[in-house]
Coordinates of N, CA and C in Angstrom, one line a residue:
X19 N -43.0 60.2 157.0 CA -43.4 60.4 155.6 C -42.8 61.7 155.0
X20 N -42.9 62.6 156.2 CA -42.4 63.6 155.7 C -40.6 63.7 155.0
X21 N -40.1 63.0 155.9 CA -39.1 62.7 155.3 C -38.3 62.0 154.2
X22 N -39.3 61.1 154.1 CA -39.2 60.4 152.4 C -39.6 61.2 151.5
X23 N -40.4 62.5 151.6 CA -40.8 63.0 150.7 C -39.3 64.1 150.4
X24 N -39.0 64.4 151.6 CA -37.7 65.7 151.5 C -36.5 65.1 150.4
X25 N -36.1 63.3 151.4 CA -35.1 62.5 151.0 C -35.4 62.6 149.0
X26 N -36.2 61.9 148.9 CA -37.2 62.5 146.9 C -36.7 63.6 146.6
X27 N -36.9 64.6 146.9 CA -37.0 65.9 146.4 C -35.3 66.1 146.7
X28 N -34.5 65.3 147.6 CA -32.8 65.8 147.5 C -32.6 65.0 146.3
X29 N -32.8 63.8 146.1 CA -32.5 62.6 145.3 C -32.9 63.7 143.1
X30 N -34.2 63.8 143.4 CA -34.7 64.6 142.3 C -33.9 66.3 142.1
X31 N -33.2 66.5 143.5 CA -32.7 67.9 142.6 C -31.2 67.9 142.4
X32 N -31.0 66.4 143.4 CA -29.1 66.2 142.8 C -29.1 65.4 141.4
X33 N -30.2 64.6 141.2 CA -30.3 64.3 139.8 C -30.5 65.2 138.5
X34 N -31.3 66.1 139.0 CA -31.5 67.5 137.8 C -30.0 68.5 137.6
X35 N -28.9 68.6 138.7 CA -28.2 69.1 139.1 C -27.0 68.8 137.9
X36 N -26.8 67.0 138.4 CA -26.0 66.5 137.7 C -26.4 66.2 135.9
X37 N -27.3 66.3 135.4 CA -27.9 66.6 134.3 C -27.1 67.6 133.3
X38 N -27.8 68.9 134.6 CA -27.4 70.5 133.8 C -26.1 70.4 133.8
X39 N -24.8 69.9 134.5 CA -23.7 70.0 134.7 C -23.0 69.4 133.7
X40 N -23.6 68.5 132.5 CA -23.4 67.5 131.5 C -23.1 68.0 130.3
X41 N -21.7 67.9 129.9 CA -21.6 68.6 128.6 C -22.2 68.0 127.4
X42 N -22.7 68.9 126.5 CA -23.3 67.9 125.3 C -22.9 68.9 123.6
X43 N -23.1 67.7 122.9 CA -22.6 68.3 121.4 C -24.3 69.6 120.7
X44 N -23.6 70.1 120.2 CA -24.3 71.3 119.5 C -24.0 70.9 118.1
X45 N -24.8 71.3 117.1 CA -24.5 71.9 115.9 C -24.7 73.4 115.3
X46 N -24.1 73.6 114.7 CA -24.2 75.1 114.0 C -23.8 75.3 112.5
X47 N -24.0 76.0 111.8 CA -23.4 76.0 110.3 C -22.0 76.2 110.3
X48 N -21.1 76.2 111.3 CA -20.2 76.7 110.9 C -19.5 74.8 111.9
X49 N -20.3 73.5 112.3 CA -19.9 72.7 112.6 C -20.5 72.4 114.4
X50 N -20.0 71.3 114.5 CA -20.5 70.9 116.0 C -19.4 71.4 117.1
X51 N -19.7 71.5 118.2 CA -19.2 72.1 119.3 C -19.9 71.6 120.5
X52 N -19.5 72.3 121.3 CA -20.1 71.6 122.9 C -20.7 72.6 124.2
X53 N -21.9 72.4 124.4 CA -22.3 73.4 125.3 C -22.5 73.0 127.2
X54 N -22.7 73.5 128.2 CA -23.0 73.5 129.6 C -23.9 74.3 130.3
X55 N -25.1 73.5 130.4 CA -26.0 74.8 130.7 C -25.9 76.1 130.0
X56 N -26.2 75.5 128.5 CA -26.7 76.0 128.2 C -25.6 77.6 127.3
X57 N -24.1 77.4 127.9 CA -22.9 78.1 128.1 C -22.3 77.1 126.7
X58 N -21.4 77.8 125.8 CA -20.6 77.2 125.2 C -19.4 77.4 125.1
X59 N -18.9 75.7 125.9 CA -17.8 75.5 126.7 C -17.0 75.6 125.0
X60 N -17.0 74.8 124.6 CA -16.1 74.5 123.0 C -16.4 75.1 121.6
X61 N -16.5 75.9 121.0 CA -16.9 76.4 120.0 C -16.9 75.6 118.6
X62 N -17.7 75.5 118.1 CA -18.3 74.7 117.1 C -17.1 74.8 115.9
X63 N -16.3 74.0 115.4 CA -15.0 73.5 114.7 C -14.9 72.1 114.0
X64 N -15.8 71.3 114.6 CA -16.1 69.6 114.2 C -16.9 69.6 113.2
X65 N -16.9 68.4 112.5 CA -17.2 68.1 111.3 C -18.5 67.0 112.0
X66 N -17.8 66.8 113.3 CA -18.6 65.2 113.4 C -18.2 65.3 114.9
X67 N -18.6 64.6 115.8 CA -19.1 65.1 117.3 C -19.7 63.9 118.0
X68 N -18.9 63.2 119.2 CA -20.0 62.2 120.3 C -20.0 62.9 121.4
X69 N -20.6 62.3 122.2 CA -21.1 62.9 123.7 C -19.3 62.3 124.6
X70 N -19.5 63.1 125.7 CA -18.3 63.3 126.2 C -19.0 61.4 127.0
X71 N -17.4 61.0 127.3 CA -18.0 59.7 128.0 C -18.0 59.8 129.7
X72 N -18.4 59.1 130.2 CA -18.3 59.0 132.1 C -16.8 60.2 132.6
X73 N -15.6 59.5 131.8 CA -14.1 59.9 132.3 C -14.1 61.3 131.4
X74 N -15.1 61.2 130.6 CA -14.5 62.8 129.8 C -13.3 62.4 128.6
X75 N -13.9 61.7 128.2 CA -13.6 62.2 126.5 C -14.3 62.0 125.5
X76 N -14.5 62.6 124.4 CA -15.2 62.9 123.5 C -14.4 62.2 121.7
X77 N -15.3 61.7 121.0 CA -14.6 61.3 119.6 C -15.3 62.5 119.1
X78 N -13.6 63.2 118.2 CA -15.1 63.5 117.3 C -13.8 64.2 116.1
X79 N -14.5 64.9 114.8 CA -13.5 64.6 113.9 C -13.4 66.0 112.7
X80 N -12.4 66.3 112.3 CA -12.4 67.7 111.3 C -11.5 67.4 110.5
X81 N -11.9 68.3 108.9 CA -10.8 68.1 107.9 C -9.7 67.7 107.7
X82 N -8.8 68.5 109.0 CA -7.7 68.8 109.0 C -7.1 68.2 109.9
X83 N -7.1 67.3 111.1 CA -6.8 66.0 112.1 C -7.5 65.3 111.8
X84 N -8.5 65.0 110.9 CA -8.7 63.8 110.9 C -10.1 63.0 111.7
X85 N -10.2 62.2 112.5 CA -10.5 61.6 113.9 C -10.1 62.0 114.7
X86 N -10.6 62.1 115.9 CA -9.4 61.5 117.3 C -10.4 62.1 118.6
X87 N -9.5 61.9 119.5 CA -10.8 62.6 121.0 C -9.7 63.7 121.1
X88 N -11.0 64.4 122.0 CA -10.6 65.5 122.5 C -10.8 65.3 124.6
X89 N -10.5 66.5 125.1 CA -11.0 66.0 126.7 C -11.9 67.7 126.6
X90 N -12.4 67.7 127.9 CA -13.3 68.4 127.9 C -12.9 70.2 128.1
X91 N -11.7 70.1 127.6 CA -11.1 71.6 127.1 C -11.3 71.6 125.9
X92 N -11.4 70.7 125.4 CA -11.2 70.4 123.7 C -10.0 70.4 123.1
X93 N -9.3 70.2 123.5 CA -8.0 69.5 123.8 C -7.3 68.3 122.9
X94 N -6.7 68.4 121.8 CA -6.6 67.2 121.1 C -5.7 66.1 122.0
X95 N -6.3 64.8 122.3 CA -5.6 63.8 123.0 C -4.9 62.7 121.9
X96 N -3.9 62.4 123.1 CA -2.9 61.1 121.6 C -3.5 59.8 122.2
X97 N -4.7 59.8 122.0 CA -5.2 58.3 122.0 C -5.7 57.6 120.9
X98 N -5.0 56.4 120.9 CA -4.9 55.3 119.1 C -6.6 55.2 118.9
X99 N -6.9 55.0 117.7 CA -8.2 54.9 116.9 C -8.4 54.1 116.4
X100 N -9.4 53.3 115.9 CA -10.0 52.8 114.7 C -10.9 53.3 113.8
X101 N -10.7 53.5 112.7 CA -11.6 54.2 112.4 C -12.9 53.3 111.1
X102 N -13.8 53.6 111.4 CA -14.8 52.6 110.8 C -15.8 53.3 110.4
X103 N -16.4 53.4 109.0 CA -17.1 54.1 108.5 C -15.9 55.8 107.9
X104 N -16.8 56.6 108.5 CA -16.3 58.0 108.4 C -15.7 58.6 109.5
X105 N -16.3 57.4 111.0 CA -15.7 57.7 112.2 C -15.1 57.0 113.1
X106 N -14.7 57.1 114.2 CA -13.8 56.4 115.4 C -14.7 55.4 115.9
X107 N -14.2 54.0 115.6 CA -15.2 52.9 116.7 C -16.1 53.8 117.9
X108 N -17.1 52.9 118.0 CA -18.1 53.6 118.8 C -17.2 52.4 120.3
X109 N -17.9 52.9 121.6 CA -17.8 52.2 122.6 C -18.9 51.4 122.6
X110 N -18.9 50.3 123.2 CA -19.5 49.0 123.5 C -19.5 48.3 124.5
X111 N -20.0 48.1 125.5 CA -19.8 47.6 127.4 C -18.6 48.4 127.8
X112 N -18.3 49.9 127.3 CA -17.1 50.1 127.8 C -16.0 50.4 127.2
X113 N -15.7 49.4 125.9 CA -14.5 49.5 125.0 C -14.9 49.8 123.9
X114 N -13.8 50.5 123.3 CA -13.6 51.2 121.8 C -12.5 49.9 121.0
X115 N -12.1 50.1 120.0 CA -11.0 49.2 119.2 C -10.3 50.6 118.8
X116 N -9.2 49.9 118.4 CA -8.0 51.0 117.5 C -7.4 50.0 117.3
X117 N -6.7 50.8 116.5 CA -5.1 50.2 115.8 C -4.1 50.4 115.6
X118 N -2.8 49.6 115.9 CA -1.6 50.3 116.0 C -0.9 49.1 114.8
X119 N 0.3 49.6 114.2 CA 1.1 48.7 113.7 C -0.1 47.7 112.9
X120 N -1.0 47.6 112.5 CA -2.1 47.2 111.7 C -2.7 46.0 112.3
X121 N -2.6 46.0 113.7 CA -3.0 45.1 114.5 C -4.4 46.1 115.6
X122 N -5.1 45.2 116.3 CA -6.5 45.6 116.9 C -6.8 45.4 118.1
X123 N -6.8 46.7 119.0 CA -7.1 45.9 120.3 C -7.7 47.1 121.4
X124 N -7.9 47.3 122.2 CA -9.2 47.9 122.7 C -8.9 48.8 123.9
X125 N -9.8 50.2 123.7 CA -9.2 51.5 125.3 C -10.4 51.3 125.6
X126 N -10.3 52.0 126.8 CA -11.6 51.8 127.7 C -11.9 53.3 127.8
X127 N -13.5 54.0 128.3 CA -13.7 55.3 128.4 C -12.7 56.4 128.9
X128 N -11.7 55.8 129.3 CA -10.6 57.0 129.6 C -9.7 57.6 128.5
X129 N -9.8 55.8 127.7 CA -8.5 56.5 126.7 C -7.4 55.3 127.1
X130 N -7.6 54.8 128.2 CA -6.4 54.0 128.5 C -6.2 52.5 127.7
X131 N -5.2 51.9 127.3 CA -4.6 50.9 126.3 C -5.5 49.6 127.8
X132 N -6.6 49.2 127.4 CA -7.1 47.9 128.3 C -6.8 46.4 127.6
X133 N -6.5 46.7 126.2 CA -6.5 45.1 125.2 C -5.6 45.4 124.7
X134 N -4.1 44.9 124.5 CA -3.0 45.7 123.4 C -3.6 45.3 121.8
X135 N -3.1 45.8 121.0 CA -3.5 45.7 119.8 C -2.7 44.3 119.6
X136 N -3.1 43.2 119.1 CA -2.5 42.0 118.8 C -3.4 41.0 117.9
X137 N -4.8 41.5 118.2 CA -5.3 40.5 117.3 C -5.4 41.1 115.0
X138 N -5.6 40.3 114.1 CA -5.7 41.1 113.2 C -6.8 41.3 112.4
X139 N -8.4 40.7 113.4 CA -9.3 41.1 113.3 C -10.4 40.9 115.2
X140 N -11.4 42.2 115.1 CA -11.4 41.6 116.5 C -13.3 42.3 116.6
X141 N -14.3 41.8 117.0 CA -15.3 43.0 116.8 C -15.6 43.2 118.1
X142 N -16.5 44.4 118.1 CA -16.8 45.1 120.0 C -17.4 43.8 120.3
X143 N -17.2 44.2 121.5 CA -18.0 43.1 122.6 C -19.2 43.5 122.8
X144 N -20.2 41.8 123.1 CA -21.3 41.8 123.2 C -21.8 40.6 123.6
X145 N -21.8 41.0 125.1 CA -22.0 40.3 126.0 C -20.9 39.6 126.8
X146 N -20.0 40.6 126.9 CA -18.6 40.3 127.6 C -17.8 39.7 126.6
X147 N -18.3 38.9 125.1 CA -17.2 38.3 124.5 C -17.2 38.9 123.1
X148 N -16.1 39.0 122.7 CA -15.5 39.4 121.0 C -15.4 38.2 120.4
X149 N -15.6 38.6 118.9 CA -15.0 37.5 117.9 C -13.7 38.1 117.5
X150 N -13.0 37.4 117.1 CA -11.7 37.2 116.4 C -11.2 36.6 115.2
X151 N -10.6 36.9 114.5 CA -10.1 36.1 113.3 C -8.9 36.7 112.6
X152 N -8.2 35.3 112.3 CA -7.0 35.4 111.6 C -7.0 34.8 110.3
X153 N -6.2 35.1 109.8 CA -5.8 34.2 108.2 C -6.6 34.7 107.0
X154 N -7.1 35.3 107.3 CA -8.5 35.2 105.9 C -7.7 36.4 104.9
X155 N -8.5 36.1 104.3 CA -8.5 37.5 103.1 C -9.5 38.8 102.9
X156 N -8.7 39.7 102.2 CA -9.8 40.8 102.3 C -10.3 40.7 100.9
X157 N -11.7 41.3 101.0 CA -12.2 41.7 99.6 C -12.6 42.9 99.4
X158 N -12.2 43.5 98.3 CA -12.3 45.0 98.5 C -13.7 45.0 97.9
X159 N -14.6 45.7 97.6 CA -16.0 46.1 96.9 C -16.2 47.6 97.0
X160 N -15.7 48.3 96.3 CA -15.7 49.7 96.3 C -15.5 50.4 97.8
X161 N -16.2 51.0 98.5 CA -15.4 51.6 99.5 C -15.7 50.4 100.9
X162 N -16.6 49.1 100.4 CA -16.6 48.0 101.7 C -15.4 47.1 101.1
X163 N -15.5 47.0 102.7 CA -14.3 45.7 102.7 C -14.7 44.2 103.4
X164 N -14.7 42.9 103.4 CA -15.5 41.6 103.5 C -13.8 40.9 103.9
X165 N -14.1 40.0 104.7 CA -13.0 38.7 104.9 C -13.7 37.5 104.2
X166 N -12.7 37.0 104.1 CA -13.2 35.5 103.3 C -12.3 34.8 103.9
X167 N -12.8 33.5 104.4 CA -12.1 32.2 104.9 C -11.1 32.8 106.0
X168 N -10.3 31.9 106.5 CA -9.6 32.4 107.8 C -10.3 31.9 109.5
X169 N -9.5 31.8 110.1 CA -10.1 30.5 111.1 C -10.5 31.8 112.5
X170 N -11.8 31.3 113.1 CA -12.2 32.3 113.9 C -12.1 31.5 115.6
X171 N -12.4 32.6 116.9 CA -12.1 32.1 118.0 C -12.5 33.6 118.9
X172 N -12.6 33.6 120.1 CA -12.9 34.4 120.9 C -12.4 34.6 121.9
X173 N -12.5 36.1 122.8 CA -11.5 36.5 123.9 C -12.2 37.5 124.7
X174 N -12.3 37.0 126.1 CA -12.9 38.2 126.7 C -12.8 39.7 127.4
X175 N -13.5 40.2 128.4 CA -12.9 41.2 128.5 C -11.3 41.8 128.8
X176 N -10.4 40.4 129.2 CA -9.2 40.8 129.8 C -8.2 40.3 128.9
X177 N -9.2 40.1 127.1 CA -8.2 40.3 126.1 C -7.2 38.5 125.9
X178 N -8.0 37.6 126.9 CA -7.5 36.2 126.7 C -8.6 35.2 126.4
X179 N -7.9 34.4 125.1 CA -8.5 33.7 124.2 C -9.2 32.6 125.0
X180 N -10.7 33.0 125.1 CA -11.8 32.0 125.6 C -12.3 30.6 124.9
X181 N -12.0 31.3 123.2 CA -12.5 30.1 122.2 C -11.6 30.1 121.0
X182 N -10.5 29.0 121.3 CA -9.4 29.2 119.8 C -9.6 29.1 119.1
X183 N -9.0 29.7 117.7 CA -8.9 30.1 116.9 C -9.2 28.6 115.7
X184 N -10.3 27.8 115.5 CA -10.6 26.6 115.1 C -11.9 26.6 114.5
X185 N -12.8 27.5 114.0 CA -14.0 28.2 113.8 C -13.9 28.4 112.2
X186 N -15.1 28.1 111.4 CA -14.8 29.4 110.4 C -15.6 30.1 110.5
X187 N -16.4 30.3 111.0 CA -17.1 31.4 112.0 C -18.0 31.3 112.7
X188 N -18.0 32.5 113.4 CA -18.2 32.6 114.7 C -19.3 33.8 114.6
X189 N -20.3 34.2 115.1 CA -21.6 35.5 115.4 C -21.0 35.6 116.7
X190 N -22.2 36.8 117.1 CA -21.7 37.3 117.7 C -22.8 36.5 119.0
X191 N -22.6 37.1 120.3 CA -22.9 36.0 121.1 C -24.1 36.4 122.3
X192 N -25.5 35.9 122.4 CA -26.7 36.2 122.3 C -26.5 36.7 124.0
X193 N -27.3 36.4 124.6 CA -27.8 36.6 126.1 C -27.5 35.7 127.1
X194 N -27.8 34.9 125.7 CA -27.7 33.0 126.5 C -26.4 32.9 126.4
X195 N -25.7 33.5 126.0 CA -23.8 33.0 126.1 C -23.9 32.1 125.4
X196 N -24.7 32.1 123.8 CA -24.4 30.9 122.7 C -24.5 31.5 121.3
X197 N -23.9 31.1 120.4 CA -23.2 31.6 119.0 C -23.9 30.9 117.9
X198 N -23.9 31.0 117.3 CA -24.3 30.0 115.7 C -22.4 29.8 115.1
X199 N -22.2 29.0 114.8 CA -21.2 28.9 114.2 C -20.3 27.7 113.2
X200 N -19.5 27.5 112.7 CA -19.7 26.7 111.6 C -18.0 26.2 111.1
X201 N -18.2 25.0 111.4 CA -17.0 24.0 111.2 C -17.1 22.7 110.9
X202 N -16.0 22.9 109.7 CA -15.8 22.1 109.1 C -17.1 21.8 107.9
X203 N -17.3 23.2 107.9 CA -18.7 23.5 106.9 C -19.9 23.0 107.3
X204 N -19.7 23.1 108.8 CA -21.3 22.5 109.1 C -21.8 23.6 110.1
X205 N -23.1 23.9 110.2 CA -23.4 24.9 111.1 C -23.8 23.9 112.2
X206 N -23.0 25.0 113.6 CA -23.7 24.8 114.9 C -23.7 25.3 115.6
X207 N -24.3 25.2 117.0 CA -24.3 26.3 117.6 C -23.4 26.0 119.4
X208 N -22.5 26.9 119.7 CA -21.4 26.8 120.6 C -21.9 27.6 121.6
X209 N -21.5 27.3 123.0 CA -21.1 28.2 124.2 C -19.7 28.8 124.2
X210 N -20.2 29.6 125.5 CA -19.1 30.5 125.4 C -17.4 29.7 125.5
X211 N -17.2 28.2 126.2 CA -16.0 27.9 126.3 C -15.8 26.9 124.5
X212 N -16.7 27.4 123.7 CA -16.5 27.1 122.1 C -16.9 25.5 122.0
X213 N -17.5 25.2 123.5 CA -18.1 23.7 123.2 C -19.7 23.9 122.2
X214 N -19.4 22.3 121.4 CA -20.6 22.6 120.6 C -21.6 21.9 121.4
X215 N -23.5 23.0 121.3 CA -24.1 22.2 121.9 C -25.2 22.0 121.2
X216 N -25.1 22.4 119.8 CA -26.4 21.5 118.9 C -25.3 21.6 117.6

């Protein structure tokens, strides 16, 4: 007994350990920055600020660059972005989106190119699968932007097309690996290999 109690108490102080050791964003009037126990590793220069990820890197964004990550020097890195809202795609099971050449495709917590940019619309994943779509049109509405028409289809983590592009749309895809979606102007609802099952 005694020893389960010791084994706890190593388990509870490598866990508290690994905690303190965790860098995290600050704010200050003069912008966000990054502290370590309590120590401040990065000095506050950010406009806008995420937590560093597993591999160590951090989005975060100022006047004058714009977006982008940093690594845990604070370090500006040359890894491609998307930028959505005011800031850099968030991560989602893992992946981020960016864009290159006006195409979309997905880094993983490193930073590293895991999806090349190829599709010309693509959303984070949820539940191992993205939607996709091509053809449509944009609509602008003051600072939002909307697609109209254009044929949808899905791809999973390894960036190959699970459900072609034969959809006019497609949601996003529940627990149960099933979609609501709609062809030929009719709603229904599909599994993951885009067969319909109501």
């Amino acid at each position: 007994m005694k020893k389960i109690f010791q084994l706890i108490a190593l388990l509870l102080i490598a866990s508290c350990n690994s905690q303190s050791k965790e860098i995290i964003p600050f704010e200050t009037e003069n912008g966000w920055g990054y502290k370590q126990n309590e120590e401040i590793i990065i000095q506050p220069q950010f406009g806008i600020a995420s937590e560093f990820t597993d591999c160590g890197i951090a989005a975060v964004g100022d006047s004058e660059n714009g977006n982008y990550y940093i690594d845990k020097s604070g370090k500006k890195l040359n890894i491609p972005v998307l930028e959505v809202g005011n800031f850099i795609d968030s991560f989602q099971e893992g992946y981020a989106r960016f864009k290159k050449d006006g195409k979309i495709g997905f880094i993983d917590e490193c930073g590293e190119i895991v999806i090349p940019a190829e599709f010309e619309s693509v959303t984070s994943f949820k539940n191992q699968i993205a939607i996709v779509s091509k053809g449509f049109e944009v609509i602008t509405n003051g600072p939002y932007k909307t697609q109209k028409g254009g044929t949808y289809g899905a791809i999973d983590k390894n960036g190959s097309i699970i459900i072609p592009y034969k959809f006019d749309f497609i949601s996003s895809f529940s627990d149960e690996k099933t979609a609501n979606a709609k062809m030929d102007g009719k709603d229904v609802i599909i599994n993951a290999k885009g067969e319909i099952v109501k």
